Short mmCIF file of C-alpha atoms in Angstrom, two decimals:
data_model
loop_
_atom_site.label_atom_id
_atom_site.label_comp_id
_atom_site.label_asym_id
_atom_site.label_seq_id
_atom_site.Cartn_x
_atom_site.Cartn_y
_atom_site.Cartn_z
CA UNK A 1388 0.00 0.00 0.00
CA UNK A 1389 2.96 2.47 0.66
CA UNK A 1390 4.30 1.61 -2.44
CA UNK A 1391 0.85 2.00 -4.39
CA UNK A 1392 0.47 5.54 -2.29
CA UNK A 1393 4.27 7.02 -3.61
CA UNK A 1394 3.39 5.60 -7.19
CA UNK A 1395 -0.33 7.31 -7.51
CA UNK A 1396 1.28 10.44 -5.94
CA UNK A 1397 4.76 11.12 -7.32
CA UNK A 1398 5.01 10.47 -10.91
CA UNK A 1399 9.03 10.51 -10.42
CA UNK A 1400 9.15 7.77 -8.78
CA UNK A 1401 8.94 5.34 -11.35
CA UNK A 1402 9.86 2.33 -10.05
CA UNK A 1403 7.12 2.48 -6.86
CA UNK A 1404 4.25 0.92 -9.18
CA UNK A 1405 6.96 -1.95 -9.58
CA UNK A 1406 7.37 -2.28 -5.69
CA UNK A 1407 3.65 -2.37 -5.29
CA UNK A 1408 3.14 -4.83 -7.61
CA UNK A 1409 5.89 -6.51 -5.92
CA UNK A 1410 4.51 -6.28 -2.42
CA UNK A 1411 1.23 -7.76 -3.68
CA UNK A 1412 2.87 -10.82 -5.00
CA UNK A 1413 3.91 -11.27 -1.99
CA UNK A 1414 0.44 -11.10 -0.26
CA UNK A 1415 -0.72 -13.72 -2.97
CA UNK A 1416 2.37 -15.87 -1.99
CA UNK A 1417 1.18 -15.93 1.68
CA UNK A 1418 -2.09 -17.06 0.88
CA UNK A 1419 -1.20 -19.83 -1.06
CA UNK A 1420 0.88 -21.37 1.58
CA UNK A 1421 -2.03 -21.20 3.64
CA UNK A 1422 -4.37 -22.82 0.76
CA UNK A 1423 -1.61 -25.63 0.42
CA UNK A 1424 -2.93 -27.20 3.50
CA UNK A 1425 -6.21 -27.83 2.18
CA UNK A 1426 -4.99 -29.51 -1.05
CA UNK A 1427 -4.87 -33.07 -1.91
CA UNK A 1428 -2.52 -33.26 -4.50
CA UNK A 1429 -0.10 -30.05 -3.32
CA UNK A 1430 2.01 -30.47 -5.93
CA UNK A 1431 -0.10 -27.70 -8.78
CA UNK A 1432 -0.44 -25.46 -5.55
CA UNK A 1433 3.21 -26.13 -4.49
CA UNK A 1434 4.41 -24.68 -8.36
CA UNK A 1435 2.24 -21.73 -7.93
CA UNK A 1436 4.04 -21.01 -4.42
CA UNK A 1437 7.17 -21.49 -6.23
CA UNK A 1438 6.62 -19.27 -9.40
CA UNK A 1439 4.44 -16.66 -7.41
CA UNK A 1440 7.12 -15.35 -4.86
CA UNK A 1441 9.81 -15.48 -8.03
CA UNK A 1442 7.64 -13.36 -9.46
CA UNK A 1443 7.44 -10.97 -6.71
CA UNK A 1444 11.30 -11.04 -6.46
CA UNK A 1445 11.58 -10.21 -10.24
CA UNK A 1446 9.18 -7.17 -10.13
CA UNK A 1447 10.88 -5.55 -7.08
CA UNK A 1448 14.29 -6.36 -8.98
CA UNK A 1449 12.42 -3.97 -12.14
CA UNK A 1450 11.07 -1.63 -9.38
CA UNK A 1451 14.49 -0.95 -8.11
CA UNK A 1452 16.12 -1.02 -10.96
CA UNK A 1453 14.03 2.25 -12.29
CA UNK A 1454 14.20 4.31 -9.33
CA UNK A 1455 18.14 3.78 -9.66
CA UNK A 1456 17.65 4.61 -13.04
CA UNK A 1457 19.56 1.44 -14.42
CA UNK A 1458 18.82 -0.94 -16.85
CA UNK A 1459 17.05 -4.21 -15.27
CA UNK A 1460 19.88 -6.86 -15.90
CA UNK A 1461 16.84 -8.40 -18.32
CA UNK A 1462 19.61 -11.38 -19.53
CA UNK A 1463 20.41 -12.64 -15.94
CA UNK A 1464 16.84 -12.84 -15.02
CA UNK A 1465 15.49 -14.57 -17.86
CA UNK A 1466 18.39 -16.68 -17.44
CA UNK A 1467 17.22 -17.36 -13.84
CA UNK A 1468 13.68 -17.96 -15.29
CA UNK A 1469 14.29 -20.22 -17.74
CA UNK A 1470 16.45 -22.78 -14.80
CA UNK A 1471 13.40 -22.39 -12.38
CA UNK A 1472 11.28 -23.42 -15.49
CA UNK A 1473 13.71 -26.27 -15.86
CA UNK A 1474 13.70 -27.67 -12.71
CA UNK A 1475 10.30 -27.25 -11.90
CA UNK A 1476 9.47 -30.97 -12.67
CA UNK A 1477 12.78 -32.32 -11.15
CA UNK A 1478 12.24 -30.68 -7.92
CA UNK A 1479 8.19 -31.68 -7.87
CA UNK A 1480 9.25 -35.19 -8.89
CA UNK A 1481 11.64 -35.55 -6.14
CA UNK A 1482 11.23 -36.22 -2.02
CA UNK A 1483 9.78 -33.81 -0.09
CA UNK A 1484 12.35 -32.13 2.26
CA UNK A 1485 15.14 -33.45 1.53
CA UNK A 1486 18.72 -31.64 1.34
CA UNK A 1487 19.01 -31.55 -2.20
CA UNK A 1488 15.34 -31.00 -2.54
CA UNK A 1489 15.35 -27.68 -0.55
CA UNK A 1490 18.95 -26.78 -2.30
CA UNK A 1491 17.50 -26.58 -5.63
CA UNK A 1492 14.10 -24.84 -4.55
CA UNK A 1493 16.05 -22.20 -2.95
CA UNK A 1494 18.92 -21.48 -5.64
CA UNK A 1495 16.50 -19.34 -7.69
CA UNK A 1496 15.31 -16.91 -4.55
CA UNK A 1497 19.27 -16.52 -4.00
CA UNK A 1498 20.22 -15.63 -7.36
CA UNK A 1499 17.21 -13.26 -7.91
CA UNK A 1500 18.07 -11.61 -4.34
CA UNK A 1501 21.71 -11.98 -5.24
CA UNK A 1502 20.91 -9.69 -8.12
CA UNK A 1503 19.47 -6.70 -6.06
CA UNK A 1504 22.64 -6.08 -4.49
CA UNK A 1505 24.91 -6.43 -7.46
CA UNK A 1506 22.04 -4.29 -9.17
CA UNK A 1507 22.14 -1.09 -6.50
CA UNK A 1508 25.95 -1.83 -6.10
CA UNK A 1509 26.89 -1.28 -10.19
CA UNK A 1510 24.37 1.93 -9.77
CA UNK A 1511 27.07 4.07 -8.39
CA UNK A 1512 25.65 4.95 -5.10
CA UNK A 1513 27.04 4.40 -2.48
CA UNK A 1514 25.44 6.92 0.22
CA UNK A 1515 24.35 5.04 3.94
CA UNK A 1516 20.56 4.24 2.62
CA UNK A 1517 22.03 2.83 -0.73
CA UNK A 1518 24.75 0.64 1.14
CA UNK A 1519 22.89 -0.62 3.97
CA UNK A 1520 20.21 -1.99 1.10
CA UNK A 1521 23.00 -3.26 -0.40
CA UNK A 1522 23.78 -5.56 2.74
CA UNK A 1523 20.48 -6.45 3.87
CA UNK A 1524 20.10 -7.76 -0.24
CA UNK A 1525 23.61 -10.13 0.76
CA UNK A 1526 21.35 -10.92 4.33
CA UNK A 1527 18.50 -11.96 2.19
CA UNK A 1528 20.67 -14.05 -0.41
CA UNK A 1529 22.70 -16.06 2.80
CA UNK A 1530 19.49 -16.72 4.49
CA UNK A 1531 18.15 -18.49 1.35
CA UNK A 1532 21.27 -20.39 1.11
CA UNK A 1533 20.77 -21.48 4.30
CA UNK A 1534 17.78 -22.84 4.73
CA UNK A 1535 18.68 -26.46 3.47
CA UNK A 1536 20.85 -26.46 6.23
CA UNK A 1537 18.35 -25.01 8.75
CA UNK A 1538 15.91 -27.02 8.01
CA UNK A 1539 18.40 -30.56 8.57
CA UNK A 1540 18.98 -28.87 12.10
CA UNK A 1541 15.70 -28.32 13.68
CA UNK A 1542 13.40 -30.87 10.91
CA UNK A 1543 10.82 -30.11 9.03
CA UNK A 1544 7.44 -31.62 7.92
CA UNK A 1545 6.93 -34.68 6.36
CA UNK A 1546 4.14 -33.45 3.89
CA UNK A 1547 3.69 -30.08 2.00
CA UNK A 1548 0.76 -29.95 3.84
CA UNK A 1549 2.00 -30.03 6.95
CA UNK A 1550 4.79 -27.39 6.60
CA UNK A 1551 2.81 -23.89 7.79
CA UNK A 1552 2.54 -26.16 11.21
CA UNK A 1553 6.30 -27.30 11.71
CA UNK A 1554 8.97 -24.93 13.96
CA UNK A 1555 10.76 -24.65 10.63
CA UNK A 1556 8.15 -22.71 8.88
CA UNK A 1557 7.63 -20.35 11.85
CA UNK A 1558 11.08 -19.64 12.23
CA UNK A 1559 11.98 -19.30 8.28
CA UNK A 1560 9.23 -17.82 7.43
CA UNK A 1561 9.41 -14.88 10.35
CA UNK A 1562 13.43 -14.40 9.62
CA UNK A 1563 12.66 -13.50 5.58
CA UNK A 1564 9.39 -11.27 6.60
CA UNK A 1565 12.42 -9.36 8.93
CA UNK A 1566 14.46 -8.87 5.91
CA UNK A 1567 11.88 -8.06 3.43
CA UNK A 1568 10.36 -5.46 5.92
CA UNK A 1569 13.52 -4.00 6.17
CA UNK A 1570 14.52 -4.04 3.10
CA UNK A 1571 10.98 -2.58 1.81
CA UNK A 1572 11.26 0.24 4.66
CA UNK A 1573 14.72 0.94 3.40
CA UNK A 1574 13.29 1.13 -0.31
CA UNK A 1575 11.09 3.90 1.08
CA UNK A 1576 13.83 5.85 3.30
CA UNK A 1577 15.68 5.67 0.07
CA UNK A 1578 12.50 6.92 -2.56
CA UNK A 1579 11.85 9.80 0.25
CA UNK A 1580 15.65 11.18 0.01
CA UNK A 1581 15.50 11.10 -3.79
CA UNK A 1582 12.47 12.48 -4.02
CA UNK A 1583 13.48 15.68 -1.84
CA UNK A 1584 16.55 15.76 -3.35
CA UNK A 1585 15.06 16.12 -6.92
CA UNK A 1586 12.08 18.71 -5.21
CA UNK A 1587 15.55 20.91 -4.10
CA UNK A 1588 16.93 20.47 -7.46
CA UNK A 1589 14.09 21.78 -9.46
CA UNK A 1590 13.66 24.64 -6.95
CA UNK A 1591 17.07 25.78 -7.14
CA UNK A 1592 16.94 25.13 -10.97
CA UNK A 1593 15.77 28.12 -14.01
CA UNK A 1594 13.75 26.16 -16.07
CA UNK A 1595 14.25 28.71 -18.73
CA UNK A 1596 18.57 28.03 -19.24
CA UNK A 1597 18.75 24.86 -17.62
CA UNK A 1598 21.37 26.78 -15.00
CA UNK A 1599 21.04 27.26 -11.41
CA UNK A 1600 18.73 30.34 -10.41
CA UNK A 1601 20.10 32.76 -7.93
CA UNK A 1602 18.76 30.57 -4.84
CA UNK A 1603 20.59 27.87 -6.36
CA UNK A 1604 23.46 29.41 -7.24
CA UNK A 1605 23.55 31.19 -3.87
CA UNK A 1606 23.45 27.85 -2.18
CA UNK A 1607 26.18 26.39 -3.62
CA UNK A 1608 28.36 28.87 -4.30
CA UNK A 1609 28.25 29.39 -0.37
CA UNK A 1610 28.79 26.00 0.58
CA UNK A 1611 31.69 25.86 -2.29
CA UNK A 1612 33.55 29.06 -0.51
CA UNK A 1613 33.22 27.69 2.99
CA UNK A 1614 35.59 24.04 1.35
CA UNK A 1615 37.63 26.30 0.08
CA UNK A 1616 38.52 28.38 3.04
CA UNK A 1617 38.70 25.42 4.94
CA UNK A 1618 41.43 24.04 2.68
CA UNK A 1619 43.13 26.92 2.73
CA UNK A 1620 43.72 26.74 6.04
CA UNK A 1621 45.21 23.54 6.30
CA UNK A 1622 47.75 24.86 3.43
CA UNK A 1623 48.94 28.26 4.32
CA UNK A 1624 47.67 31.57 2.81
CA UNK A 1625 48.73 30.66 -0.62
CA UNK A 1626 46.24 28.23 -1.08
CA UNK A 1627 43.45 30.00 0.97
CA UNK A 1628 40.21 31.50 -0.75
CA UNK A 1629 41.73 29.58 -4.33
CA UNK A 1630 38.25 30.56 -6.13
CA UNK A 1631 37.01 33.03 -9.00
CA UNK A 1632 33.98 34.46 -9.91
CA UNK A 1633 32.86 35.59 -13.26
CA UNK A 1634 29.79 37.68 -13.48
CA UNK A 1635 28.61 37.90 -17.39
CA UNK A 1636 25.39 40.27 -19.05
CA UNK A 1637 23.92 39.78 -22.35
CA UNK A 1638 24.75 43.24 -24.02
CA UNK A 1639 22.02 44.90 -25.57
CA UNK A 1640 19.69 42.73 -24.40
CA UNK A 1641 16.50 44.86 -24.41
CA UNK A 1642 17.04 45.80 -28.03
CA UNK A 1643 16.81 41.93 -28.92
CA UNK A 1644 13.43 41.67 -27.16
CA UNK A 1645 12.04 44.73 -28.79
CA UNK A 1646 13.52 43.81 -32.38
CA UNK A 1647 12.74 39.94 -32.16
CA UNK A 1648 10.65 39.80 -29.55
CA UNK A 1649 10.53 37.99 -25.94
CA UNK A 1650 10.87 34.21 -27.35
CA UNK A 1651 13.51 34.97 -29.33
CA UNK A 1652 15.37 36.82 -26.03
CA UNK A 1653 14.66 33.30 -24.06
CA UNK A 1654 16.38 31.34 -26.85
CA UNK A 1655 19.58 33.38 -26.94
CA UNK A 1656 19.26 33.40 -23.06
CA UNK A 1657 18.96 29.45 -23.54
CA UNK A 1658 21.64 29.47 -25.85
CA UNK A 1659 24.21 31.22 -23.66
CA UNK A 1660 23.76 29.47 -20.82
CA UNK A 1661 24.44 25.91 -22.68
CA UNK A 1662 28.33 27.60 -24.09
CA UNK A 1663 28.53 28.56 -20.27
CA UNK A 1664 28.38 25.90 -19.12
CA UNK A 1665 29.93 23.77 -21.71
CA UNK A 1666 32.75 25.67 -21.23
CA UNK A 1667 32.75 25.44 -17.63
CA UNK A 1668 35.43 23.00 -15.88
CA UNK A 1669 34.25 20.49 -14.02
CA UNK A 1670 33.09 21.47 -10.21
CA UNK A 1671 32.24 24.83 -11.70
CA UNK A 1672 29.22 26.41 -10.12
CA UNK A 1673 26.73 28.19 -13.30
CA UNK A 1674 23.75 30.19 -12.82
CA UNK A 1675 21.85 32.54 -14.14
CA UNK A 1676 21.31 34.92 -11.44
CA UNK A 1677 18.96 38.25 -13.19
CA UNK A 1678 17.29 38.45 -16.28
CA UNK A 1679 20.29 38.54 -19.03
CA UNK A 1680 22.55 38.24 -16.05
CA UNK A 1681 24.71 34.88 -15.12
CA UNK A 1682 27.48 34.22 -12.74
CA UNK A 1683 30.05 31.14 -12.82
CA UNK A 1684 31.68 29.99 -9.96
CA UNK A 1685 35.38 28.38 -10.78
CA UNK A 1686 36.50 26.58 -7.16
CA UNK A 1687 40.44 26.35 -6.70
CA UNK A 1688 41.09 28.70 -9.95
CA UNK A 1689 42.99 31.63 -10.02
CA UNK A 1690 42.58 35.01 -11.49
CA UNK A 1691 43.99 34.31 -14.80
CA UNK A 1692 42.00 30.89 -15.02
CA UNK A 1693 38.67 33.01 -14.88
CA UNK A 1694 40.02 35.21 -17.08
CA UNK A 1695 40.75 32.60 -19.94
CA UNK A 1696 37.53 31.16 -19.73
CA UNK A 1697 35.86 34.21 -19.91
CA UNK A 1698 37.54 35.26 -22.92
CA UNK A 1699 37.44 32.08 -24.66
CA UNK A 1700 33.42 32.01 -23.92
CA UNK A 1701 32.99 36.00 -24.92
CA UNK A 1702 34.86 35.09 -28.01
CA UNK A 1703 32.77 31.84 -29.15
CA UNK A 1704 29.47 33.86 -28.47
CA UNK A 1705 30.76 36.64 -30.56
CA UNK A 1706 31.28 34.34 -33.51
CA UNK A 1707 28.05 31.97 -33.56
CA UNK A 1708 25.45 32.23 -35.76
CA UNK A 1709 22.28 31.34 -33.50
CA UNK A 1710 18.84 30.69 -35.65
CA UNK A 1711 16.52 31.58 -32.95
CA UNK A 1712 13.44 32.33 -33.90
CA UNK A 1713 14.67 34.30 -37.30
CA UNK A 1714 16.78 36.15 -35.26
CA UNK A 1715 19.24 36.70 -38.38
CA UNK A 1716 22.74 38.95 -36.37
CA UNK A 1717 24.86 37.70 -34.01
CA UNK A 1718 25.15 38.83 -30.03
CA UNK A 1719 27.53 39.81 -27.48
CA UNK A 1720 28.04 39.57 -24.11
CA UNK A 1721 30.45 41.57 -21.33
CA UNK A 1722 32.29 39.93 -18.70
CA UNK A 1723 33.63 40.84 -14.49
CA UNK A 1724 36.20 38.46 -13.48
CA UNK A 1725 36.75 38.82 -9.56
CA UNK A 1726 39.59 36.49 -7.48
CA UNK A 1727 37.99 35.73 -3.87
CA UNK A 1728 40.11 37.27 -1.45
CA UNK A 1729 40.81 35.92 2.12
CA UNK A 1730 38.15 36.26 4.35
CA UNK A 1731 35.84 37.23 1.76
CA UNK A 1732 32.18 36.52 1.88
CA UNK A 1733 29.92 35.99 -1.32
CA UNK A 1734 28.81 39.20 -1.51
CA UNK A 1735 31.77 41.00 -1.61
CA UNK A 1736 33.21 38.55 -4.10
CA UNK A 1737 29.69 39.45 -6.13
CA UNK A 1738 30.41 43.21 -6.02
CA UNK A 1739 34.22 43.08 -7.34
CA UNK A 1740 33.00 40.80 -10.05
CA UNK A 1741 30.00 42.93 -10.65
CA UNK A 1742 31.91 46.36 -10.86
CA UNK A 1743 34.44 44.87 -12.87
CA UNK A 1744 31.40 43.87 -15.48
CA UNK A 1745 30.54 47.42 -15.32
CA UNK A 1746 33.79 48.71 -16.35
CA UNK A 1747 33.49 46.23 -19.37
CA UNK A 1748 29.79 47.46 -20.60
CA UNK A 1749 31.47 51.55 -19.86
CA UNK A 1750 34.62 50.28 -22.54
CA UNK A 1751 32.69 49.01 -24.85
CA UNK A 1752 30.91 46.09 -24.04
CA UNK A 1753 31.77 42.85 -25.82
CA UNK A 1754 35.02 42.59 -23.44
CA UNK A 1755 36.04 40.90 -20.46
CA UNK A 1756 37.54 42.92 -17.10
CA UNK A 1757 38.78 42.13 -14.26
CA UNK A 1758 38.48 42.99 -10.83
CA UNK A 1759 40.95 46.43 -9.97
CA UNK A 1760 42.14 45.06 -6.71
CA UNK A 1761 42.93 42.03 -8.29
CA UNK A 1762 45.49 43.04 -10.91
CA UNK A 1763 49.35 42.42 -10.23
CA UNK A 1764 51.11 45.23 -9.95
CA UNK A 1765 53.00 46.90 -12.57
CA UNK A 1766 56.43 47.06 -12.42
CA UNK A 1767 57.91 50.68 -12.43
CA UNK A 1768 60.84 51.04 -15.11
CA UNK A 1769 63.70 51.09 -14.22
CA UNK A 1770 63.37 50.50 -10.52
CA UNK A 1771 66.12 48.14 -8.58
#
């Protein structure tokens, strides 16, 4: 029901219908082991038991599978299907309970639960939720292992019938409800943190560029100052505050909306934003943080690193030919390049960067400067 609850009200979370459907396999599992007692002939009950619960471990294997966004390993489970199918006669032709009996009715269960683990392992994450479903997956697996050997130590019952009333059952039985339980609470902790974590992604994202917004970029860019002052303390004031900011403006911009109109403005807006952050090295921060305005965060650059990437972006605008809308000319854009300084907060770092873009709009526009304070100084002629 939780399952069928996150599915009918979170359309993200794809694989939930999966885990319901799942869960409800499950239930129908359960009830034919109950039904088994009041069969004759157990065996066409007994195959049903045995396909049913595979069945639930395959869909919750394709429920997990799309909430981790990973293809289901489709090969090893039809592969898995097709030796269940296989040895349904030899295991309903041989005696009930014994060792080799319970061996080969359990070897499916532990490769399908085998294959949950593997599954969320090859995902990539690897966060406390993700590994702790990871080991109660290897929990599940051992305990169906196991069982053959159990079931020699404390004996079992003598009949299909007969084996919801034996120790065995009641033990067995309760120990796998643990670990599904678990496992299925887990499933949710894990759906609830992704599911926040997208919520905080689209809020912090402008749907319009694809870039952070200002929240977003605000956010970040905070969190990414704070590591970087912290590093810099463990390695002298050389290394400390080892970040640039660029701040960039569309030039013109109001004369492309009034020529070309407002769509036209979003696609150049959309079109910038993509070479910004194409361009951008990887752990660099990009939003767009006003209407034509954007800001790029570089962590552990240095003045002349902003400075080339601001160029190199100014100069590729400059030159493409964007067929927005008709729009038939090519655009510009100015550029503020700002070092952060030690001890300096966001928005300080914001208002070197931003003065800095002023002083390239007052030159000119279609330039990149940067920050005053920032510049090295130059060397007087002919000094010792």
């Amino acid at each position: 029901m939780a399952f069928a609850v996150v599915a009918a009200t979170n359309r993200s979370a794809r694989g939930a219908r999966w885990l319901a459907l799942g869960c409800g396999m499950g239930i129908v599992n359960a009830g034919l082991e109950f039904l088994l007692r009041q069969q004759a002939d157990p065996v066409p009950v007994g195959i049903c038991i045995f396909l049913v619960f595979l069945s639930a471990l395959s869909f919750a294997l394709i429920g997990v599978a799309r909430h981790y966004r990973v293809r289901p390993p489709w090969t090893a489970m039809t592969a898995i299907w097709i030796v269940t199918i296989l040895l349904v006669p030899v295991i309903f032709s041989m005696t009930y309970g014994s060792l080799l009996w319970r061996a080969l009715y359990q070897l499916p269960y532990f490769a399908m639960q085998a294959l949950f683990g593997i599954m969320i392992w090859r995902s990539g994450c690897r966060q406390p939720l993700d590994l702790l479903l990871v080991a109660l997956q290897a929990v599940a697996a051992v305990i169906y292992l196991l069982k053959p050997l159990f079931a020699m130590l404390v004996g079992t019952a003598r009949t299909p019938q007969d084996y919801m009333a034996t120790t065995y059952a009641a033990i067995s039985q309760s120990g796998s409800v643990v670990v599904l339980i678990a496992t299925g609470l887990v499933m949710l902790l894990v759906m609830m943190r992704d599911t926040t974590a997208e919520m905080i992604a689209r809020s912090e994202t402008d749907p319009l560029s694809g870039v952070l917004n200002r929240r977003g970029f605000e956010r970040h860019t905070e969190a990414a100052l704070t590591r970087a002052g912290e590093s810099g303390g463990n390695g002298g004031d050389d290394d400390r505050g080892k970040a640039v900011l660029i701040a960039a403006d569309l030039d013109h911009f109001k004369q492309i909306n009034d020529s070309f109109g407002h769509a036209a403005g979003d696609g150049v807006i959309a079109h910038f934003a993509a070479m910004l952050a194409e361009a951008a090295p990887p752990g660099a921060i990009v939003g767009r943080v006003g209407g034509e305005e954007f800001a790029v965060l570089l962590p552990g650059a240095l003045l002349s690193d902003g400075r080339l990437y601001a160029e190199a972006v100014r100069a590729a605008f400059a030159a493409a030919e964007l067929p927005v809308l008709g729009v038939d000319r090519r655009f510009s854009a100015s550029f503020g390049v700002a070092q952060l300084l030690p001890a300096e907060a966001l928005p300080g770092l914001f208002h070197r960067a931003d003065t800095a873009l002023y002083r390239a709009k007052a030159g000119g526009r279609n330039r990149v400067r940067v920050a005053l304070g920032d510049l090295p100084p130059t060397p007087v002629r002919g000094a010792a």
